[in-house]
Every structure is written in structure tokens, then in C-alpha cells.
PDB file of C-alpha atoms in Angstrom:
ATOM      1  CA  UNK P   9      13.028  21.429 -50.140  1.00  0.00           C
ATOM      2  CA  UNK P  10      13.182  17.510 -49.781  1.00  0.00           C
ATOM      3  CA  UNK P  11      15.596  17.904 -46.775  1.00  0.00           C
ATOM      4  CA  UNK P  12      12.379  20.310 -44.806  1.00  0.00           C
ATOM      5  CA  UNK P  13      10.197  17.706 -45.561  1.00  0.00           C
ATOM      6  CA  UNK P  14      11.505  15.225 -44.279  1.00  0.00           C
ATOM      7  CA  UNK P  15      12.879  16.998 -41.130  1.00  0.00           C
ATOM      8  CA  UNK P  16       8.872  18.062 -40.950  1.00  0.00           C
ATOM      9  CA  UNK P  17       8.091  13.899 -40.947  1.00  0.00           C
ATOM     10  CA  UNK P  18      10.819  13.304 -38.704  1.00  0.00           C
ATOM     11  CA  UNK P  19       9.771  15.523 -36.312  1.00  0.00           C
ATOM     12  CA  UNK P  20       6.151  14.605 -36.833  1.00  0.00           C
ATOM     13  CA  UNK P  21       7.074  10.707 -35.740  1.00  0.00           C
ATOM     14  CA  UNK P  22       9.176  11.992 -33.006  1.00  0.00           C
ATOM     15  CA  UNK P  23       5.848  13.681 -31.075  1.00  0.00           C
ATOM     16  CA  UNK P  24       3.449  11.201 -31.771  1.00  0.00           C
ATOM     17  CA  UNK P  25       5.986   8.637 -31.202  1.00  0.00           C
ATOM     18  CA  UNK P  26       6.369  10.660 -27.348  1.00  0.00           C
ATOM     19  CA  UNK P  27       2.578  11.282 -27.160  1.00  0.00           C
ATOM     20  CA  UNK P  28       2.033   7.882 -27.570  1.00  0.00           C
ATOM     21  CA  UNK P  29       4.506   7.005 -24.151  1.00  0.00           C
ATOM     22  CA  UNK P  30       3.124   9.695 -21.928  1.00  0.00           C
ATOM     23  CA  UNK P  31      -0.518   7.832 -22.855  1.00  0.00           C
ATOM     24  CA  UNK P  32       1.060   4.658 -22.194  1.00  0.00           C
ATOM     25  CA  UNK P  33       2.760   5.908 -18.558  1.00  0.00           C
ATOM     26  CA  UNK P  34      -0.828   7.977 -17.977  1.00  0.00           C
ATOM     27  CA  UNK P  35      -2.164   4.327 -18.594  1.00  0.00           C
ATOM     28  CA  UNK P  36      -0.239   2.517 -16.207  1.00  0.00           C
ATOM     29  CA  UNK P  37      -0.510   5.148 -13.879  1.00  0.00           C
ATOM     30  CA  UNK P  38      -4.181   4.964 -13.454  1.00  0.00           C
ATOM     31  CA  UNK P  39      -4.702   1.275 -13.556  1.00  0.00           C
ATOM     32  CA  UNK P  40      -1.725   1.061 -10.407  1.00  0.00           C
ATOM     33  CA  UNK P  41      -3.893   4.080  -8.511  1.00  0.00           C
ATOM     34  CA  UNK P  42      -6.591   1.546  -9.218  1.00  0.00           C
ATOM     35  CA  UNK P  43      -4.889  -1.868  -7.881  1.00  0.00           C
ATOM     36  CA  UNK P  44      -3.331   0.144  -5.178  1.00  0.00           C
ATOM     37  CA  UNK P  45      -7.504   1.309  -4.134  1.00  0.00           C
ATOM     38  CA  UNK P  46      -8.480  -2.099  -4.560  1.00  0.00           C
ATOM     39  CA  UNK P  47      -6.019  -2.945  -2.112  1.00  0.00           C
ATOM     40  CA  UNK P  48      -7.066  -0.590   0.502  1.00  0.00           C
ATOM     41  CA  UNK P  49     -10.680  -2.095   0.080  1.00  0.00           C
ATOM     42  CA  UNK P  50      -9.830  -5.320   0.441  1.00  0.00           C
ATOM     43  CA  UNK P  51      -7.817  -4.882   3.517  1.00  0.00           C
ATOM     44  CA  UNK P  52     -10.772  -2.581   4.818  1.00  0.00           C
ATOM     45  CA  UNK P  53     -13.262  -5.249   4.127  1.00  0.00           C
ATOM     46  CA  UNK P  54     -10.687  -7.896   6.102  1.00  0.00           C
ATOM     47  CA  UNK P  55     -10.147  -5.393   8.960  1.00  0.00           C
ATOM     48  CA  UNK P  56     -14.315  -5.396   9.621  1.00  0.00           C
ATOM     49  CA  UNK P  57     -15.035  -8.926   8.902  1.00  0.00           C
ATOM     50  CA  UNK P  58     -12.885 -10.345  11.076  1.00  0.00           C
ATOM     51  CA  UNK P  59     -12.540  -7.337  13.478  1.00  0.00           C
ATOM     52  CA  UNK P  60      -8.770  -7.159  13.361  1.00  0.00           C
ATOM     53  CA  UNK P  61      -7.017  -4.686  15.925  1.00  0.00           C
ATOM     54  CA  UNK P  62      -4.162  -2.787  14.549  1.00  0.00           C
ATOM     55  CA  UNK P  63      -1.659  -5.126  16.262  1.00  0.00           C
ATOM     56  CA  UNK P  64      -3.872  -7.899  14.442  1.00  0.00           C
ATOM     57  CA  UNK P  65      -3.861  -6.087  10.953  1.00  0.00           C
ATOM     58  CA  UNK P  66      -0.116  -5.820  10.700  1.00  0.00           C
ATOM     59  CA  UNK P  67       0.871  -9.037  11.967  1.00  0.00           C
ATOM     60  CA  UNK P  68      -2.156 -10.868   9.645  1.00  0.00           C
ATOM     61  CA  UNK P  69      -1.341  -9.305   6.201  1.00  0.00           C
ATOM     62  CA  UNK P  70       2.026 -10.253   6.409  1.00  0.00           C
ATOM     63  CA  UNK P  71       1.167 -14.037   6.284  1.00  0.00           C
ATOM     64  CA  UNK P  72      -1.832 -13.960   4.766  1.00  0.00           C
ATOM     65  CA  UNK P  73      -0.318 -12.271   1.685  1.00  0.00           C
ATOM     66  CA  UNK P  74       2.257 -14.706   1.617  1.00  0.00           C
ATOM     67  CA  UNK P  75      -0.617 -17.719   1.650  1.00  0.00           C
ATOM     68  CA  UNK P  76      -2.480 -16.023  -1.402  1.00  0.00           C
ATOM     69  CA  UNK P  77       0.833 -15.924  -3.328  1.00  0.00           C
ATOM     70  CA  UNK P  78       2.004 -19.184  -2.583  1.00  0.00           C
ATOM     71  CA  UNK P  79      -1.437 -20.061  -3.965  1.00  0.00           C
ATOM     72  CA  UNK P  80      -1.346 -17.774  -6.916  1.00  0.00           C
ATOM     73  CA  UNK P  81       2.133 -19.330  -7.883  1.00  0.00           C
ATOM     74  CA  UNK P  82       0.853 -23.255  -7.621  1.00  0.00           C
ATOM     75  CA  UNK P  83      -2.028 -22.160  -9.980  1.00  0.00           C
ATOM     76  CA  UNK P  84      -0.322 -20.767 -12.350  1.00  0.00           C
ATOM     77  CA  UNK P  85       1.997 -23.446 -12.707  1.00  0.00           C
ATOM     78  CA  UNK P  86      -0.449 -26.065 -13.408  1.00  0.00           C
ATOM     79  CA  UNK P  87      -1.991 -23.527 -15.463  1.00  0.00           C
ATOM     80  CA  UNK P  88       0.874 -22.225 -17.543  1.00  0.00           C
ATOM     81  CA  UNK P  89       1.898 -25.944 -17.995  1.00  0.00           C
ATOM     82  CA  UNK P  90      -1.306 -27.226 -19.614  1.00  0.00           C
ATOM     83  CA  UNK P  91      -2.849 -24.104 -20.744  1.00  0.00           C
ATOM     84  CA  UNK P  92      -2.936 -24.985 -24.530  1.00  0.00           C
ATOM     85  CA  UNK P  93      -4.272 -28.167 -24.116  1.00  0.00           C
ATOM     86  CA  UNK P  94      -7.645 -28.996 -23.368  1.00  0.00           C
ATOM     87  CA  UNK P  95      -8.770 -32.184 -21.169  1.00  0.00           C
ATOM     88  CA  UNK P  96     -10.910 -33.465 -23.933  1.00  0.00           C
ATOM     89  CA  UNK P  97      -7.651 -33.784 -26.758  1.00  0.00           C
ATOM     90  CA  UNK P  98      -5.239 -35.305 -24.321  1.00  0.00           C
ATOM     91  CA  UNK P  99      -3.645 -38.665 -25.274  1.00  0.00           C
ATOM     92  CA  UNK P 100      -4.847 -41.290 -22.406  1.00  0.00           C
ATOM     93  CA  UNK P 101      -1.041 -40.823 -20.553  1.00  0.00           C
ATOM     94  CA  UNK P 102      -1.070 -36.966 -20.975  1.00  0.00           C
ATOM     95  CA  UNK P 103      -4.379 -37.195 -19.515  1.00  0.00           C
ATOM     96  CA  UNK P 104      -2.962 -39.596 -16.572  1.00  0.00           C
ATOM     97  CA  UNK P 105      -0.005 -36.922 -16.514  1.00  0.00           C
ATOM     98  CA  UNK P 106      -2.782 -33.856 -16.000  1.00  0.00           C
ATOM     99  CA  UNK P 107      -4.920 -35.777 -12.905  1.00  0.00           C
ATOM    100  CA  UNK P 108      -1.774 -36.708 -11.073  1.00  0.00           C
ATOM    101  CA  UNK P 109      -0.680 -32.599 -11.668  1.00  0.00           C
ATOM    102  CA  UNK P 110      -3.923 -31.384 -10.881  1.00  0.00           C
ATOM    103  CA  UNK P 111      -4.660 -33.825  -7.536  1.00  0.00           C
ATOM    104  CA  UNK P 112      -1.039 -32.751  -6.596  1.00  0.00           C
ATOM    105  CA  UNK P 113      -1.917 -29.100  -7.087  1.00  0.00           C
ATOM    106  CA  UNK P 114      -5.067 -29.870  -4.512  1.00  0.00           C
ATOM    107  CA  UNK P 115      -2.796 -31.455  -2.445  1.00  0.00           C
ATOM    108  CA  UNK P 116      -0.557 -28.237  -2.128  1.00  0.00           C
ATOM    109  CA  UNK P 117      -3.567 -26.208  -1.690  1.00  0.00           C
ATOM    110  CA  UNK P 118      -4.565 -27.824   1.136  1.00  0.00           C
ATOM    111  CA  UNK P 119      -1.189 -28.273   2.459  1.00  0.00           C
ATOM    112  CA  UNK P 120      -1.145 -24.346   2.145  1.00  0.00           C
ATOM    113  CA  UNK P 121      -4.235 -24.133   3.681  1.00  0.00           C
ATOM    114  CA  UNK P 122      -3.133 -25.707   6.777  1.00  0.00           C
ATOM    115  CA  UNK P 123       0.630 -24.434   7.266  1.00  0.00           C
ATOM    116  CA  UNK P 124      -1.216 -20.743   6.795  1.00  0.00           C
ATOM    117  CA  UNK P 125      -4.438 -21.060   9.452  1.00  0.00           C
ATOM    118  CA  UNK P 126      -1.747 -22.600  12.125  1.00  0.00           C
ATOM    119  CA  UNK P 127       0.247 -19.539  11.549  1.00  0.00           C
ATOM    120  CA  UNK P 128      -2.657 -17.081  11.573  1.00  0.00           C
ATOM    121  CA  UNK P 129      -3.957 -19.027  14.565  1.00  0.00           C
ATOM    122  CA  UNK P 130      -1.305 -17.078  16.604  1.00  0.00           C
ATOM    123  CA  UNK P 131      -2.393 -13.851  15.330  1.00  0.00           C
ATOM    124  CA  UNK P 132      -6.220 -14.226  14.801  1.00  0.00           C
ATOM    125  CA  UNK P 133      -7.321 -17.193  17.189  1.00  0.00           C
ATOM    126  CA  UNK P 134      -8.194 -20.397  15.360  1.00  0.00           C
ATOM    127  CA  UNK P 135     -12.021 -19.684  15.503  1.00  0.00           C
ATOM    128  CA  UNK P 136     -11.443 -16.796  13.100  1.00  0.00           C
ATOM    129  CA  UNK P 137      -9.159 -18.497  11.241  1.00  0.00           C
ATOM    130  CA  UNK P 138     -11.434 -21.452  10.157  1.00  0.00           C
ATOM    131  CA  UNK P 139     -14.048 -18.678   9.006  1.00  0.00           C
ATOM    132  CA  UNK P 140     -11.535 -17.415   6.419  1.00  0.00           C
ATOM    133  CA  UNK P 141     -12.750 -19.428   3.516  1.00  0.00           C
ATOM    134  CA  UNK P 142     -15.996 -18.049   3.781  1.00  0.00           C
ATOM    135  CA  UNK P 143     -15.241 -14.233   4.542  1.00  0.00           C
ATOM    136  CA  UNK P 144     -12.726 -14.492   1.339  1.00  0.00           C
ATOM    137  CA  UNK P 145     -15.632 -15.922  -0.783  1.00  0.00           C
ATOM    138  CA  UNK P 146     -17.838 -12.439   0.288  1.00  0.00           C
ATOM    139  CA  UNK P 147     -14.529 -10.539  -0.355  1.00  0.00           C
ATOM    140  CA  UNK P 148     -14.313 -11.820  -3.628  1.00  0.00           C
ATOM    141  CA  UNK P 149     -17.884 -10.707  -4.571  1.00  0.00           C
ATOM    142  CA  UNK P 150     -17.431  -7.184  -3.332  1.00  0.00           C
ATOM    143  CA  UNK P 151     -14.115  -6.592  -4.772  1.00  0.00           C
ATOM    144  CA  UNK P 152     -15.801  -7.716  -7.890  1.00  0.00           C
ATOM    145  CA  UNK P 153     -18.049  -5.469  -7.748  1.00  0.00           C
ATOM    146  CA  UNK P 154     -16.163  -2.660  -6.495  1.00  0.00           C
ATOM    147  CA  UNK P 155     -13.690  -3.115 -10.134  1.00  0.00           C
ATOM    148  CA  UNK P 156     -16.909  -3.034 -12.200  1.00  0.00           C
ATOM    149  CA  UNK P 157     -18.141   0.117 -10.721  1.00  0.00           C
ATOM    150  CA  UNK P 158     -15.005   1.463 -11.289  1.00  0.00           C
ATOM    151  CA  UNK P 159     -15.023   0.660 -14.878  1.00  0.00           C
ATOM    152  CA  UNK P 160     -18.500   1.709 -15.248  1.00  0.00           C
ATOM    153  CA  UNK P 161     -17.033   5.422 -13.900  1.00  0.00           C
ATOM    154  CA  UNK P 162     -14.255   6.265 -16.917  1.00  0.00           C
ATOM    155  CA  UNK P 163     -15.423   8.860 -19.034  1.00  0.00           C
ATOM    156  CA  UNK P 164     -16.598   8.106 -22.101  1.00  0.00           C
ATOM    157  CA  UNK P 165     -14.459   8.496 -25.047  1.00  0.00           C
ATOM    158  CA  UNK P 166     -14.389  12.680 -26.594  1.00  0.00           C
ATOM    159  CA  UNK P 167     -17.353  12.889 -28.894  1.00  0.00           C
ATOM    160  CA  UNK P 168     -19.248   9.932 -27.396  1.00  0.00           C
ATOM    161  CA  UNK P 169     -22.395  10.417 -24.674  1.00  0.00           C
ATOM    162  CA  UNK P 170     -22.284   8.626 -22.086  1.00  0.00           C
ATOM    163  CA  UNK P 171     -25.152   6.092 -22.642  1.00  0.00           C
ATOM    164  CA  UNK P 172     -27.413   5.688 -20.290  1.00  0.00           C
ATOM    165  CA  UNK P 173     -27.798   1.324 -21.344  1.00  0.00           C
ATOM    166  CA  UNK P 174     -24.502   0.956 -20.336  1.00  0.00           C
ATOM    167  CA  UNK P 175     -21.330   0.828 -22.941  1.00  0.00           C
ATOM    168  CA  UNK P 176     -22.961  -1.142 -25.378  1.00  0.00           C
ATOM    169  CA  UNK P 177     -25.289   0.333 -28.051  1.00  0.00           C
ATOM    170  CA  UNK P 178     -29.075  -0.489 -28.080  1.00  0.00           C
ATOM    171  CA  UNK P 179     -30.541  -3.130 -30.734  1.00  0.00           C
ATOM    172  CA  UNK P 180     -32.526  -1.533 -33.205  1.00  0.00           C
ATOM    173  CA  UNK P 181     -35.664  -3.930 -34.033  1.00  0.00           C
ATOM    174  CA  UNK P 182     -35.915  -4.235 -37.314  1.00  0.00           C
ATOM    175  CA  UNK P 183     -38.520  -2.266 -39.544  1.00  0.00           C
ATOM    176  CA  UNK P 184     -41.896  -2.802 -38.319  1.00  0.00           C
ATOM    177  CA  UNK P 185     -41.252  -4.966 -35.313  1.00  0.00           C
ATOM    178  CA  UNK P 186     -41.627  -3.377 -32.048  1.00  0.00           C
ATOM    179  CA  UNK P 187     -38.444  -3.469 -29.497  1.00  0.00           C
ATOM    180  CA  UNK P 188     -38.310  -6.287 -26.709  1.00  0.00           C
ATOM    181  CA  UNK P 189     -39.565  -8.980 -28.817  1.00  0.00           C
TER     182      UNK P 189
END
């Protein structure tokens, strides 16, 4: 009888313990179908701002992909190396040690900045190339908004209606004061 149960708890663990991957894997799934559609909207948004040809598009993504990882990268080096400290608890040479890091990391940005624009100068002209900055900055702010509406359009949980103030619930005043005060 002891042996049944615990075959029974064995086999019990062994389905939630393979429920609990195929979430995981439906997880991952979805957020890549999501990075992959953020993708396509941020190369749309590219294609019409700077009114890329095809021949443009596939020579500029190339290098301009390159540039934004190249810039990712020196981030998150001078990120990942003084990420648990904060400015204000350095000694005085760790704090010399952070400007000369973080002057060199704007140094390398701009560096960057320059080696990419005379490369996409061949592809996009140099007048497009300088508007970049800006057009990347309006990017930004749509894609952002773009991954919040997405967000906004998962279904709520089973058992929970969607609320029509957003995800949070509403304050309740307390007894006897009205609500908005």
C-alpha cells in the first residue's frame, strides 16, 4: 500500500514537474514572438524615417546593428564593473578610477559614433546619417510605447476581470471620505 503511494507522489511530481517546463518554453516562446515583433517595428519605423530603399535597408542594418552592439557591450562593461557601488560611497581614488572609466566610456561612444556614420555615409548619404541621433530618440519613444501596449493586451489572469483602471486595483477612501481627495 506504501509502495502505490508513493508511485502516486512520484508520478504526481513528475507532471507538475513537466507542466511546469512546457509553461516555462510557452513563456519564452511568447516573449521571443514579442522581441522578434518589436524588431520588425523598429526596422519599419527606420525604413520610413529615413526613407531607406531596399538596397538601402539591407546594406544599413547590417552596420547599424553592429554600432548599437558595440554600444550595448561598452555600457555594460562600465556598468557591470561598478554596478554595486554607488558614486556617493566611493573612496576619493575609486572615485578618480570611475571618472577616468566613465570619460573613457564617452570617449568610445563617440569614437563609435564616428567610425559608424562614415560607414553608413556610403549607404545612406551623410545628410541622413547626421539625423540619426534624433530619428533614434523618436524610435525609442515609439518602441516604448509599442512594448507597453503590448503588455497592456495579455489576458488577465483565470478568475480575474480585466479592470478597466488598468492592472492595479482602485484605492478605497476610507469610511466617510469621498474618493479623489
Amino acid at each position: 500500500m506504501k509502495f502505490m503511494k508513493y508511485i502516486t507522489l512520484c508520478l504526481l511530481m513528475l507532471f507538475a514537474v513537466k507542466a511546469k517546463a512546457q509553461n516555462e518554453a510557452k513563456k519564452d516562446s511568447l516573449r521571443a514572438s514579442k522581441v522578434e515583433e518589436l524588431r520588425k517595428f523598429r526596422e519599419t519605423l527606420f525604413v520610413e524615417q529615413l526613407t531607406l530603399t531596399d538596397a538601402e535597408k539591407v546594406k544599413f542594418f547590417p552596420i547599424y546593428d553592429e554600432y548599437q552592439l558595440k554600444l550595448r557591450d561598452s555600457k555594460h562593461g562600465f556598468r557591470d564593473k561598478w554596478n554595486d557601488k554607488r558614486p556617493s560611497e566611493l573612496s576619493e581614488t575609486e572615485a578618480d578610477q570611475y571618472f577616468k572609466d566613465a570619460v573613457a566610456l564617452r570617449k568610445l561612444e563617440v569614437q563609435l559614433l564616428e567610425t559608424y556614420t562614415i560607414k553608413l555615409k556610403s549607404v545612406i548619404g551623410m545628410k541622413r546619417a547626421v539625423q540619426l541621433p534624433r530619428i533614434e530618440r523618436e524610435i525609442k519613444k515609439e518602441m516604448i510605447a509599442k512594448a507597453r501596449s503590448m503588455r497592456k493586451k495579455k489576458k488577465p489572469a483565470e478568475g480575474v476581470e480585466d479592470r478597466a483602471g488598468g492592472d492595479r486595483p482602485r484605492r478605497r477612501a476610507p469610511e466617510g471620505e469621498p474618493i479623489g481627495n
